[in-house]
N, CA and C atoms as an extended XYZ file, in Angstrom:
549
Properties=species:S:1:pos:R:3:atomname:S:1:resname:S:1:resid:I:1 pbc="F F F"
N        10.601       14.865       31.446 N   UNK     1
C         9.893       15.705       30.497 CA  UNK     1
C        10.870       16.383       29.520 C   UNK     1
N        11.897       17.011       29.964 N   UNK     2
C        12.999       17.536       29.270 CA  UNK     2
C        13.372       16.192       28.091 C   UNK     2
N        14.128       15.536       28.731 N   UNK     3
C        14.939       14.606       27.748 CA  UNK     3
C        13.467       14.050       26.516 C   UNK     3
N        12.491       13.944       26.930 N   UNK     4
C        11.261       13.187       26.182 CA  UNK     4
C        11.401       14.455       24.995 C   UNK     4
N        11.217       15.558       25.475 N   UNK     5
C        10.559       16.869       24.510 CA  UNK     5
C        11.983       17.054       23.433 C   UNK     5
N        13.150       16.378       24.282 N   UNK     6
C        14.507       16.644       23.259 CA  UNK     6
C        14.336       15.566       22.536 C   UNK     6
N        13.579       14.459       22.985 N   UNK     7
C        13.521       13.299       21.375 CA  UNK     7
C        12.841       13.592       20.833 C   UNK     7
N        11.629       14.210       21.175 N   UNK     8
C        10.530       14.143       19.840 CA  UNK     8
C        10.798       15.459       18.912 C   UNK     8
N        11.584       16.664       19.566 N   UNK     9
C        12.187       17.692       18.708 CA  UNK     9
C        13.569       17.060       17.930 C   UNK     9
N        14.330       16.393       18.420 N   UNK    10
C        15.467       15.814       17.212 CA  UNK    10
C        14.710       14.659       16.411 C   UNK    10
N        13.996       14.199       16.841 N   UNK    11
C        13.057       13.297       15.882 CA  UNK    11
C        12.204       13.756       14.812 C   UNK    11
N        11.430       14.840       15.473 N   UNK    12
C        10.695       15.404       14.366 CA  UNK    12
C        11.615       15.917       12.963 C   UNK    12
N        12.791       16.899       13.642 N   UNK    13
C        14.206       17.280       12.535 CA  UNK    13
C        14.252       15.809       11.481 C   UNK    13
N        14.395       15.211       12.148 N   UNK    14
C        15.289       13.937       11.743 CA  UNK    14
C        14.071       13.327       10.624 C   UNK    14
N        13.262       13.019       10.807 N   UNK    15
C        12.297       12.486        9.888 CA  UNK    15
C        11.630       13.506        8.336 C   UNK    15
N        12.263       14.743        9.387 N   UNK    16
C        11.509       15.383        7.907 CA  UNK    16
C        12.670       15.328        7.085 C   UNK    16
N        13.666       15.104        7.880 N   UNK    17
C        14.777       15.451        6.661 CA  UNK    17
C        15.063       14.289        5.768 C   UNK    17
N        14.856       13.098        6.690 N   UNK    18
C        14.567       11.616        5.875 CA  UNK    18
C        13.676       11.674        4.785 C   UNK    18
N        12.297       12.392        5.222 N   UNK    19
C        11.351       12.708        4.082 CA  UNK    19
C        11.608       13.110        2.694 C   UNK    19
N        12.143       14.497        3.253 N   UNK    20
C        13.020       15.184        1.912 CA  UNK    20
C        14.104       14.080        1.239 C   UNK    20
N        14.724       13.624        1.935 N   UNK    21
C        15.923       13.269        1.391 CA  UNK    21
C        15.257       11.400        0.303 C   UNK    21
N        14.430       11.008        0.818 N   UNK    22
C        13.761        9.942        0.292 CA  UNK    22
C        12.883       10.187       -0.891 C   UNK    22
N        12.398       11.516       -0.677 N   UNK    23
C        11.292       11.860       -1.647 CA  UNK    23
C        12.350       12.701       -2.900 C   UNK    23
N        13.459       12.906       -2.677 N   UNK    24
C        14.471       13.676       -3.527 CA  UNK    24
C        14.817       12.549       -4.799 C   UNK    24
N        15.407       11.415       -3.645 N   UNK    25
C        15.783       10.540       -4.484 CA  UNK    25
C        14.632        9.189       -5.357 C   UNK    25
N        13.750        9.393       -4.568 N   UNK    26
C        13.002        9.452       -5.850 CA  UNK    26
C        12.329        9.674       -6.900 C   UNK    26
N        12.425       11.039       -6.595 N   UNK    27
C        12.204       12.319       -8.002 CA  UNK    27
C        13.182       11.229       -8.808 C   UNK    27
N        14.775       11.402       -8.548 N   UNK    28
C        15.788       11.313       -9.298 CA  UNK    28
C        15.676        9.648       -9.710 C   UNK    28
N        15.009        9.190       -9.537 N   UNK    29
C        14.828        7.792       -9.854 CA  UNK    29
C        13.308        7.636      -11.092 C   UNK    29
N        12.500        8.097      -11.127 N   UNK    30
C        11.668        8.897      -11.743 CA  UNK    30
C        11.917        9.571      -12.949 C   UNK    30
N        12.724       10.670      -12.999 N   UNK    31
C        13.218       11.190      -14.062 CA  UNK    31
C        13.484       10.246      -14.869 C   UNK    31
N        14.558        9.051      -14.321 N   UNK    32
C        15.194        8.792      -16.023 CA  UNK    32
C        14.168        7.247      -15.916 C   UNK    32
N        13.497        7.033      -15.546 N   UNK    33
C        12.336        6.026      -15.404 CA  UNK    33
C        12.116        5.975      -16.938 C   UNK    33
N        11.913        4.625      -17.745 N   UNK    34
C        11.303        4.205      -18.812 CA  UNK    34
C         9.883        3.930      -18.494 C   UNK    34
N         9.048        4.872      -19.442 N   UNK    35
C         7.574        4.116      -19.044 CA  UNK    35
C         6.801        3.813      -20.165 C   UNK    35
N         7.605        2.918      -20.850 N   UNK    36
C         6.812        2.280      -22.039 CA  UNK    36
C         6.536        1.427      -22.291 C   UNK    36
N         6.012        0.658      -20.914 N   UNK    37
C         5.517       -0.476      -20.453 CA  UNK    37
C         4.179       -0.824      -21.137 C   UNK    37
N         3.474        0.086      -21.351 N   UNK    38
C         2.351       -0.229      -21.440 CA  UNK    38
C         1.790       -0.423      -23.101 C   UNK    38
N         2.839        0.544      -23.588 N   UNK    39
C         3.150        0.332      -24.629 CA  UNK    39
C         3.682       -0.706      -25.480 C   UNK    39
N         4.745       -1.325      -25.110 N   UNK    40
C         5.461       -2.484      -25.063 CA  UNK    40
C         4.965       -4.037      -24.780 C   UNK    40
N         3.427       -3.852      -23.901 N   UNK    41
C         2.789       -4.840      -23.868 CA  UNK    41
C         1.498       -4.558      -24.944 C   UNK    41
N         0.919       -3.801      -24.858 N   UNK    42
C        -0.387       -3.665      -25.320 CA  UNK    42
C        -0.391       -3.453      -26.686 C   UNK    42
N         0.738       -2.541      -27.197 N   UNK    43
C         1.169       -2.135      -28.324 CA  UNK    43
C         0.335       -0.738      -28.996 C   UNK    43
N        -0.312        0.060      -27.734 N   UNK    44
C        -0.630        1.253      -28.005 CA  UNK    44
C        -0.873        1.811      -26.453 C   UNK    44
N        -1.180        3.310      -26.784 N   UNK    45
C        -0.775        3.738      -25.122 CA  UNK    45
C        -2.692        3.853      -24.525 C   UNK    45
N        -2.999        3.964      -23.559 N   UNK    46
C        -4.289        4.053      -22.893 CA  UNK    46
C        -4.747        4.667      -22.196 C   UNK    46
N        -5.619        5.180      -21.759 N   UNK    47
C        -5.766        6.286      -20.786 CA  UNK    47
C        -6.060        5.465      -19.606 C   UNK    47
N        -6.921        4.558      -19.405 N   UNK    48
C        -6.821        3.462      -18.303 CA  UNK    48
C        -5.416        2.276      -18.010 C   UNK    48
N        -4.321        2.346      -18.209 N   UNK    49
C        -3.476        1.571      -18.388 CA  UNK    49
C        -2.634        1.721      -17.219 C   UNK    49
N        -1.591        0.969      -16.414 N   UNK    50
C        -1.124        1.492      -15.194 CA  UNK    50
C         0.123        2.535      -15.687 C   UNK    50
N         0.359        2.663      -16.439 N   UNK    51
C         1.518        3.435      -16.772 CA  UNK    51
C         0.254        5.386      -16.840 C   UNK    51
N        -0.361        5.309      -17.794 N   UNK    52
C        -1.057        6.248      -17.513 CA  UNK    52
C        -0.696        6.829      -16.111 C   UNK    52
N        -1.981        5.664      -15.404 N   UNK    53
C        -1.980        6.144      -13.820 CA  UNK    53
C        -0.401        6.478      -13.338 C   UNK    53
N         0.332        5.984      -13.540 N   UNK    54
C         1.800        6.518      -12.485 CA  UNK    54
C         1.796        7.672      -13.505 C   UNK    54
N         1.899        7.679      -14.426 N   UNK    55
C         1.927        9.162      -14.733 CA  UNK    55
C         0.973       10.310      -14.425 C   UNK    55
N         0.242        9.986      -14.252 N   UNK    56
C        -0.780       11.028      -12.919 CA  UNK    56
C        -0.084       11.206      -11.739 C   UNK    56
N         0.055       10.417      -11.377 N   UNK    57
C         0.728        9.977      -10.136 CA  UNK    57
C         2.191       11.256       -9.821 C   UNK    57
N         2.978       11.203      -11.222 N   UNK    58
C         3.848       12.013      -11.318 CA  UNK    58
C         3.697       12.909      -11.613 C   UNK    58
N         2.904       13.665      -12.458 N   UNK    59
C         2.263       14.955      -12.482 CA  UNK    59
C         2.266       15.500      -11.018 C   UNK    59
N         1.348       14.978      -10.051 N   UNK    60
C         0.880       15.226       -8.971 CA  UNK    60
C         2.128       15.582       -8.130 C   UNK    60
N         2.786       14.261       -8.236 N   UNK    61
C         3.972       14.795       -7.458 CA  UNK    61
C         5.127       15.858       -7.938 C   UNK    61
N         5.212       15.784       -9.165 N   UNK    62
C         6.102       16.778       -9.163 CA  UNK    62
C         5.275       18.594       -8.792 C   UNK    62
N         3.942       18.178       -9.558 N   UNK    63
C         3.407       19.559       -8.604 CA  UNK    63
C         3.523       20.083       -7.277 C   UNK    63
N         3.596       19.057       -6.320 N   UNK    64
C         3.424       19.160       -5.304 CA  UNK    64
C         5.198       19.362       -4.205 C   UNK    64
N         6.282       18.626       -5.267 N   UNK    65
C         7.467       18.736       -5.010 CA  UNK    65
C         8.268       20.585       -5.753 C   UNK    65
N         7.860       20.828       -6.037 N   UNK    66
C         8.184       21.825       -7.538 CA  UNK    66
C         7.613       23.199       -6.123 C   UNK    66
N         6.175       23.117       -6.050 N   UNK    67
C         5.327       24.115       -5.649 CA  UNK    67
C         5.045       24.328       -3.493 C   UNK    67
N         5.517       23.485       -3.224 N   UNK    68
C         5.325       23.382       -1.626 CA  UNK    68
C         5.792       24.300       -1.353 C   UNK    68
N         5.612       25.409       -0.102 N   UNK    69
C         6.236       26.411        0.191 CA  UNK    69
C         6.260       26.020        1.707 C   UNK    69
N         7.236       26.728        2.515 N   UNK    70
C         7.648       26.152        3.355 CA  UNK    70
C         7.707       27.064        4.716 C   UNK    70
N         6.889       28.173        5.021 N   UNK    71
C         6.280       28.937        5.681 CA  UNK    71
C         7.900       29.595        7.172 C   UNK    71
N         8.202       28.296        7.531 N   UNK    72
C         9.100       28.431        8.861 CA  UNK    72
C        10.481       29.036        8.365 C   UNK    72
N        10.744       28.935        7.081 N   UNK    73
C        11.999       29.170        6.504 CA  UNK    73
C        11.317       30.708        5.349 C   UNK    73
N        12.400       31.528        5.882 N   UNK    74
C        12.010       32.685        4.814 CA  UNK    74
C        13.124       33.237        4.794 C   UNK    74
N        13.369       34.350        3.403 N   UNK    75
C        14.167       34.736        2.929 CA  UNK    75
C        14.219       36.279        3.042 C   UNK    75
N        14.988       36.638        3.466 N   UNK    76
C        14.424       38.416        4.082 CA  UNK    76
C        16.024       39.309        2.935 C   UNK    76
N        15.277       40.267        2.553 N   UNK    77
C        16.453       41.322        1.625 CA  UNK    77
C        15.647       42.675        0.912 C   UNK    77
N        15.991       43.246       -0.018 N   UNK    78
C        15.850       43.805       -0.737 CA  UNK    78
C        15.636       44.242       -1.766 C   UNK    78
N        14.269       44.552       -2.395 N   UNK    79
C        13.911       44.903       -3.895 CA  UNK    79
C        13.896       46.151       -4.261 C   UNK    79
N        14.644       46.804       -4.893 N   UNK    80
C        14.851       47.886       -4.756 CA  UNK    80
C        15.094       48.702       -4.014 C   UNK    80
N        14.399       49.272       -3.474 N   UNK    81
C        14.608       50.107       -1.826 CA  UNK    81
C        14.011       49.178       -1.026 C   UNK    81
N        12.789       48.857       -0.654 N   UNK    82
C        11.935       47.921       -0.469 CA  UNK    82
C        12.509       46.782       -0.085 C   UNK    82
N        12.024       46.295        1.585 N   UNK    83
C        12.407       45.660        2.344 CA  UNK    83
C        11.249       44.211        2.004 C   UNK    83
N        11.944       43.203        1.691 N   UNK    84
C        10.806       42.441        1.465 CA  UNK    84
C        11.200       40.663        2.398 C   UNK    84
N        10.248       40.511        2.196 N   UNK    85
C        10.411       38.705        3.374 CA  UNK    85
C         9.513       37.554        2.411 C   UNK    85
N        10.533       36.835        1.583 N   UNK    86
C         9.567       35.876        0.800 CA  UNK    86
C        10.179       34.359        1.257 C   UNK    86
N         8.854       33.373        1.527 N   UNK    87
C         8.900       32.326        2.085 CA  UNK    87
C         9.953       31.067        0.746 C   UNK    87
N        10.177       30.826        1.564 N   UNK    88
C        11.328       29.585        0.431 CA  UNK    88
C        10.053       28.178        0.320 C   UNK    88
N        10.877       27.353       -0.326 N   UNK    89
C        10.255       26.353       -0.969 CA  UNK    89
C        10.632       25.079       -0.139 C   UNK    89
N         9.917       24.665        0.144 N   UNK    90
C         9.964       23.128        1.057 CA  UNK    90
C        10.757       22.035        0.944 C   UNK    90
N        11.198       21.463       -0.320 N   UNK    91
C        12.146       21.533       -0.822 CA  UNK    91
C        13.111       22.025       -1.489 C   UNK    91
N        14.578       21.188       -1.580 N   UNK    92
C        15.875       21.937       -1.819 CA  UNK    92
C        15.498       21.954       -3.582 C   UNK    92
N        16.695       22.815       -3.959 N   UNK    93
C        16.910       22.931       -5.273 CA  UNK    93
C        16.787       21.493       -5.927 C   UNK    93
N        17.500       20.838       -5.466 N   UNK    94
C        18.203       19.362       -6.263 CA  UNK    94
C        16.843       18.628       -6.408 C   UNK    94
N        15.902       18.276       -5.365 N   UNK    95
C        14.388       17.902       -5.336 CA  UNK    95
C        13.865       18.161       -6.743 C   UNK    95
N        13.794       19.692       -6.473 N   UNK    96
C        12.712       20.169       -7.179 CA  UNK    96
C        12.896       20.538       -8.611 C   UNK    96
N        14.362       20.479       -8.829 N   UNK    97
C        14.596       20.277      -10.481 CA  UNK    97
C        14.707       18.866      -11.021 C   UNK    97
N        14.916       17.803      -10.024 N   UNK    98
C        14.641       16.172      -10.171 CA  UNK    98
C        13.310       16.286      -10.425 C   UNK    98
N        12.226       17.162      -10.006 N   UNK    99
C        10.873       16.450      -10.261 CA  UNK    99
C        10.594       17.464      -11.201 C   UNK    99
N        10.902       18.468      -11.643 N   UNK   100
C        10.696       19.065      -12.988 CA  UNK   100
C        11.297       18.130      -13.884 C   UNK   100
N        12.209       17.256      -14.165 N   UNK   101
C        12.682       16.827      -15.315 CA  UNK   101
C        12.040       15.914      -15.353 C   UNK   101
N        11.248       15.599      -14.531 N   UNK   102
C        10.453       14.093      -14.324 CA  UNK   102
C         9.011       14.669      -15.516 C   UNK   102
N         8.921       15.559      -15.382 N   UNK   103
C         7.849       15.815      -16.459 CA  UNK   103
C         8.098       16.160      -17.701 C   UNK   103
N         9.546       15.909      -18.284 N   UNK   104
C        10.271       15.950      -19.752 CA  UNK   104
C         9.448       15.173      -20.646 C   UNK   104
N         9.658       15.620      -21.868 N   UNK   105
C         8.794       15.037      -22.971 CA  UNK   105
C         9.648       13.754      -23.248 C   UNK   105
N        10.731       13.207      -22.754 N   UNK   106
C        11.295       11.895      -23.378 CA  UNK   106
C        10.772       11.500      -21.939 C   UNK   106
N        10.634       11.490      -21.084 N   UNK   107
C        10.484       10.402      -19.858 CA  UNK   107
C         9.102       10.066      -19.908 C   UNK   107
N         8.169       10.559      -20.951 N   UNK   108
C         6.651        9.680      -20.694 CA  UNK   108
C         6.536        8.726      -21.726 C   UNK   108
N         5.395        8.043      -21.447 N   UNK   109
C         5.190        6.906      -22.880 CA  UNK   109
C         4.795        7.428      -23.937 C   UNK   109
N         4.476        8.725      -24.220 N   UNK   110
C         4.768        9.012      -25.300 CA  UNK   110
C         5.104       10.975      -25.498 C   UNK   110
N         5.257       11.458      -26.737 N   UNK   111
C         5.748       12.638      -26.651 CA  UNK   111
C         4.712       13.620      -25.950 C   UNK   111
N         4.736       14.355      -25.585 N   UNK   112
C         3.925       15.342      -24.931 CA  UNK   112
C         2.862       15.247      -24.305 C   UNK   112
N         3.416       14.115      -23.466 N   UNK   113
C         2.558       13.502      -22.429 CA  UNK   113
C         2.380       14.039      -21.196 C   UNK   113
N         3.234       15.334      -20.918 N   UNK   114
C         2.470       15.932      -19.643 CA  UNK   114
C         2.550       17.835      -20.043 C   UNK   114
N         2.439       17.996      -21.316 N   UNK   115
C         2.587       19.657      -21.634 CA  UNK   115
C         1.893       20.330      -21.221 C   UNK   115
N         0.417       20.155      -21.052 N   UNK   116
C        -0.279       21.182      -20.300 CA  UNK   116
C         0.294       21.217      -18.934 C   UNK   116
N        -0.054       19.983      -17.823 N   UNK   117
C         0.345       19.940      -16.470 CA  UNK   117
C         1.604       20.479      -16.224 C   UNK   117
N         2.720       20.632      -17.411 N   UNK   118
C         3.689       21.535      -17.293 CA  UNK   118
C         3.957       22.704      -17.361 C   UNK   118
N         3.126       22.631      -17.906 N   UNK   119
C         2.889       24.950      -18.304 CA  UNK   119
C         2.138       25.336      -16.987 C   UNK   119
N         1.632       24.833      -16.469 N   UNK   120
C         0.437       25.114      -15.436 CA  UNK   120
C         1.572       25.317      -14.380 C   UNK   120
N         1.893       24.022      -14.123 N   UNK   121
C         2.965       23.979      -12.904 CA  UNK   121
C         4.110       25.544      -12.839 C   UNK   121
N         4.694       25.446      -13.972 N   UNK   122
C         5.201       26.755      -14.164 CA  UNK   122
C         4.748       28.015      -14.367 C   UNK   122
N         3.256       28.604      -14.754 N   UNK   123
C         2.552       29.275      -14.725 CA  UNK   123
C         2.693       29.660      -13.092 C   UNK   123
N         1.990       28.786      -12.307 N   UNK   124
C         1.996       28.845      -10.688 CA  UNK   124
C         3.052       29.076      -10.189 C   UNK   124
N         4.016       28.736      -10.530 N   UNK   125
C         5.230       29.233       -9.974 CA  UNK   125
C         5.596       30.654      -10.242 C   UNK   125
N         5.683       30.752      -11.713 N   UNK   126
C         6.574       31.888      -12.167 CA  UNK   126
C         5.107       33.364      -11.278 C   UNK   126
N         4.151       32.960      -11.396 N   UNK   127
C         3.002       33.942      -10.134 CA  UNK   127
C         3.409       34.164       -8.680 C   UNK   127
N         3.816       32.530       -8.182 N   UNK   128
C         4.422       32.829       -6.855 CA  UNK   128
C         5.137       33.493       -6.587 C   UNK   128
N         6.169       33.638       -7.687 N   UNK   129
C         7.635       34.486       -7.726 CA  UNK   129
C         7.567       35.570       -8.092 C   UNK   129
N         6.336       36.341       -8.783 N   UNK   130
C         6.569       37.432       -8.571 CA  UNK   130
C         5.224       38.032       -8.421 C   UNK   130
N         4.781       37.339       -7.423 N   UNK   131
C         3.611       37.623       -6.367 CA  UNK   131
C         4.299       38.241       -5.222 C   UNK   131
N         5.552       37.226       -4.745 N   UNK   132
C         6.534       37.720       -3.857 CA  UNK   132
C         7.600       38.759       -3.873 C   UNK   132
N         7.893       39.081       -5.256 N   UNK   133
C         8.587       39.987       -5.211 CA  UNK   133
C         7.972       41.219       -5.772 C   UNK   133
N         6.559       41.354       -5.635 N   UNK   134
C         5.878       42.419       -5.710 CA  UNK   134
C         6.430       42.740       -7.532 C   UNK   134
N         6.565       42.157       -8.371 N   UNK   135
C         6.814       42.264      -10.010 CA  UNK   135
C         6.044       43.153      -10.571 C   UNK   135
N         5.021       43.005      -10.316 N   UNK   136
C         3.699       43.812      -10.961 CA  UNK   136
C         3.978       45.806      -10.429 C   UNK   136
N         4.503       45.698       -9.821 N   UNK   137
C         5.193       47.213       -9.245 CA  UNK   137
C         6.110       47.836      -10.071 C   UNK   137
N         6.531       47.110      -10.847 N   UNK   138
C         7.772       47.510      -11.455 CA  UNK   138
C         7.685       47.789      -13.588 C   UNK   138
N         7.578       48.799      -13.870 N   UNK   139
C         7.392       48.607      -15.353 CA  UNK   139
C         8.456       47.565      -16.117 C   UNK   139
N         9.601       47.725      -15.389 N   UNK   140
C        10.566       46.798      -16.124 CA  UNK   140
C        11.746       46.287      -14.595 C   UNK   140
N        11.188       44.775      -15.135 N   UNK   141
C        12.438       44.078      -13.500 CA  UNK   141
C        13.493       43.212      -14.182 C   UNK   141
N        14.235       43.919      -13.258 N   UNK   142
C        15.692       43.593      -13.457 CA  UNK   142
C        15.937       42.854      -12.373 C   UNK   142
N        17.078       41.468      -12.376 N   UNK   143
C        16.982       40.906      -11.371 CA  UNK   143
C        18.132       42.078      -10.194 C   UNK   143
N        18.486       42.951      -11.071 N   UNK   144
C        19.713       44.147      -10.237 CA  UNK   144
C        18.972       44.348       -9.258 C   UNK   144
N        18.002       44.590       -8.964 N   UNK   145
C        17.206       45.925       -7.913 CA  UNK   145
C        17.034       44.479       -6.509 C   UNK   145
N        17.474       43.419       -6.843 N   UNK   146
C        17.718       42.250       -5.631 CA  UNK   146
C        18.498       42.538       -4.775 C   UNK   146
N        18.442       42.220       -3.645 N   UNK   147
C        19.543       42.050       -2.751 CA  UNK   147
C        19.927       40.399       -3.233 C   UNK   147
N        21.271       39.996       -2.429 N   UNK   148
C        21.783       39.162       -2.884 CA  UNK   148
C        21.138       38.364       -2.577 C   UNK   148
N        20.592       38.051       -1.292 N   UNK   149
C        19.854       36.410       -0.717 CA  UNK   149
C        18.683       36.986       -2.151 C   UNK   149
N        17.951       37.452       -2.293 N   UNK   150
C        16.584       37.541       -3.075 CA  UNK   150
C        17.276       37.104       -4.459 C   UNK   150
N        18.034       37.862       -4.445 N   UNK   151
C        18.551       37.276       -5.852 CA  UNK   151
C        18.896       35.962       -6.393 C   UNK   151
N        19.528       35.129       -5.108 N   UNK   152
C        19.842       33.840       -5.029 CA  UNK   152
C        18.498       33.329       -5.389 C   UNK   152
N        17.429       33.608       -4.799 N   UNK   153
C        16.298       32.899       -4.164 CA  UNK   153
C        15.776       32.761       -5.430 C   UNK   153
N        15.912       33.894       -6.345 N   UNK   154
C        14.664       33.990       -7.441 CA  UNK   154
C        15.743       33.440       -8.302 C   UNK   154
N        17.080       33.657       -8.807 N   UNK   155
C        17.956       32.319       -9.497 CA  UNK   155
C        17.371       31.246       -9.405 C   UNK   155
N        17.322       30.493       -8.344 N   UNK   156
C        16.893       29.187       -8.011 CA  UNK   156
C        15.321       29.020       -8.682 C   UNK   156
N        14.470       29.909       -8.499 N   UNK   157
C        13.013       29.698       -9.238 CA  UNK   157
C        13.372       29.802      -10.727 C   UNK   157
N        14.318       30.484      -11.473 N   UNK   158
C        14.431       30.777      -12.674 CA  UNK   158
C        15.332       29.498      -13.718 C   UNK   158
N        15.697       28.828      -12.587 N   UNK   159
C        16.380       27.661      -12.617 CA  UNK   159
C        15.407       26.367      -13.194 C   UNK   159
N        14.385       26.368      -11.907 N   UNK   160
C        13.397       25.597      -11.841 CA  UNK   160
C        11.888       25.680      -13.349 C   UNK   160
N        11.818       27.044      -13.706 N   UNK   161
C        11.135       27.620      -14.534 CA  UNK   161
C        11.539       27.299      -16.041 C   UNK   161
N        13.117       27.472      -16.318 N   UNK   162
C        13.868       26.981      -17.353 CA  UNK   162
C        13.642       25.341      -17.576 C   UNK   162
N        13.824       24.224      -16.665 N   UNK   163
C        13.707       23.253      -16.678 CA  UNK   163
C        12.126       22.609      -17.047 C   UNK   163
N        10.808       23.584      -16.523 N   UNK   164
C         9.647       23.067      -16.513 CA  UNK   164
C         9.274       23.518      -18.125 C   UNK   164
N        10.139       24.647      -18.767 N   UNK   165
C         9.770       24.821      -19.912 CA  UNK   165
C        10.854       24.378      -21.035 C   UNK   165
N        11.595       23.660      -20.678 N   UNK   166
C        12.399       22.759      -21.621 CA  UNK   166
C        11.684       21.687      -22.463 C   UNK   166
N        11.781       21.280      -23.564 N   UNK   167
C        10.648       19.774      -23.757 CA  UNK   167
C        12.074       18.803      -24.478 C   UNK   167
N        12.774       18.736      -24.058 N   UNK   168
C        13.743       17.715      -24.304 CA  UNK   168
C        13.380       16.509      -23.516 C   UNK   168
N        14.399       15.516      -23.564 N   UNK   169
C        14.103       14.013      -22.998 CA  UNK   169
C        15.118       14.289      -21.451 C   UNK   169
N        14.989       13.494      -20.572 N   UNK   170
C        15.725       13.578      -19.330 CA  UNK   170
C        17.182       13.526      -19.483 C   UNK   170
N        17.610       14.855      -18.568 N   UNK   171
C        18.811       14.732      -18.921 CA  UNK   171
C        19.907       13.751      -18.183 C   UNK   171
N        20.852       13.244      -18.817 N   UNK   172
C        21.605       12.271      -17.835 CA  UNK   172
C        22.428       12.976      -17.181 C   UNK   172
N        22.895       12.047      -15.985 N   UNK   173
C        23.705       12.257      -14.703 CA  UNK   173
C        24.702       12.675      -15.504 C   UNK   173
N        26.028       13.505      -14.903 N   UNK   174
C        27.205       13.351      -15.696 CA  UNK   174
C        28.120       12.400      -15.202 C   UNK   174
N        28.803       11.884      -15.981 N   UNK   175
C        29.773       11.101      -15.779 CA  UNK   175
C        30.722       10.952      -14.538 C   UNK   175
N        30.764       10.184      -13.865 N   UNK   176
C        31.360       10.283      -12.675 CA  UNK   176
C        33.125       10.436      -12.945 C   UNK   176
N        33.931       11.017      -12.239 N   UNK   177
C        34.919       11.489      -12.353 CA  UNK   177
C        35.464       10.310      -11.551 C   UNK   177
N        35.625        9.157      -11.879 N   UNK   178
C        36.348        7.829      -10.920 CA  UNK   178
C        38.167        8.307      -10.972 C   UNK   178
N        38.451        7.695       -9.895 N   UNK   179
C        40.387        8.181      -10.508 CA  UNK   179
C        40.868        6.624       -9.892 C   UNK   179
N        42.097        7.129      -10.705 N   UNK   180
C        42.786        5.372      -10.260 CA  UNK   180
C        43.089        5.079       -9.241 C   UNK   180
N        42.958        4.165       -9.055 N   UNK   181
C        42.743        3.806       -7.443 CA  UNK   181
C        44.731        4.179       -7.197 C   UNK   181
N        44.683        4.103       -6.033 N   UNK   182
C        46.501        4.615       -5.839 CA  UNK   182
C        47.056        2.720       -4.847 C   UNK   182
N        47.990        2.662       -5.303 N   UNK   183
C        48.814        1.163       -4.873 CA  UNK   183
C        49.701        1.367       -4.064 C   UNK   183
């Protein structure tokens, strides 16, 4: 019974983190995705067309990658005097700004192909964030009155918030730093 309950607890670990780590990288595969397929064949874009649909498809997911909250993991500090405990996000940073850029105005088939579903997404967020940090309490917030983890925490949303309200095209990887191989 012991050894059984220790596989299905390192298993359970183990798969979600596969999850994350699968569903990360294909945010990041996504982002710089060309989808002007449909375009390119048909020679105008469609609302029934399969490119459409994956772009629903990606809406959805980046909502759902962007916005998951993650209940078991929380962030405990200080807002001002005020002792506060706000739940983190289900996914990591790197995820969830891969699937914000996935909704950039250059990565759809055409320009401003997901602007509402983007304001929304960030609407919901930037509420979550200061639903949690009790915002509405405060005539004027400063991110000062944070303790440091809170501060980190809400960086990271302000991070994510900047990116959902960018309308540029996807940004590229940077350049890999290769060095010469040594003989």
């Amino acid at each position: 019974k012991e050894d059984k309950a220790l596989i299905l607890r390192r298993g359970k670990a183990f798969f979600e983190e596969l999850e994350k780590g699968v569903l990360k990288r294909f945010c990041q595969r996504l982002e710089l995705a060309k989808r002007d397929l449909g375009v390119q064949a048909l020679e105008e874009v469609s609302e029934e067309d399969v490119v459409a649909k994956l772009e629903r498809r990606i809406m959805d997911l980046a909502r759902e990658v962007v916005l998951a909250r993650s209940e078991e993991h929380r962030h405990k500090g200080k807002v001002d005097k005020a002792t506060v405990e706000v739940a983190d996000f289900r996914f990591d940073l790197e995820a969830r700004s891969a699937a914000a850029r996935m909704l950039s105005d250059g990565s759809g088939s055409f320009r401003n192909w997901c602007a509402e579903p983007r304001a929304d997404i960030a609407k919901q967020l930037r509420e979550n964030v200061d639903a949690a940090l009790n915002v509405q309490n405060f005539r004027e917030f400063k991110e000062s009155v944070l303790s440091r983890t809170l501060r980190d925490w809400y960086l990271n949303q302000q991070t994510i918030l900047t990116l959902l309200n960018a309308r540029g095209g996807p940004s590229l990887p940077a350049p890999s730093q290769s060095k010469p191989a040594a003989h």
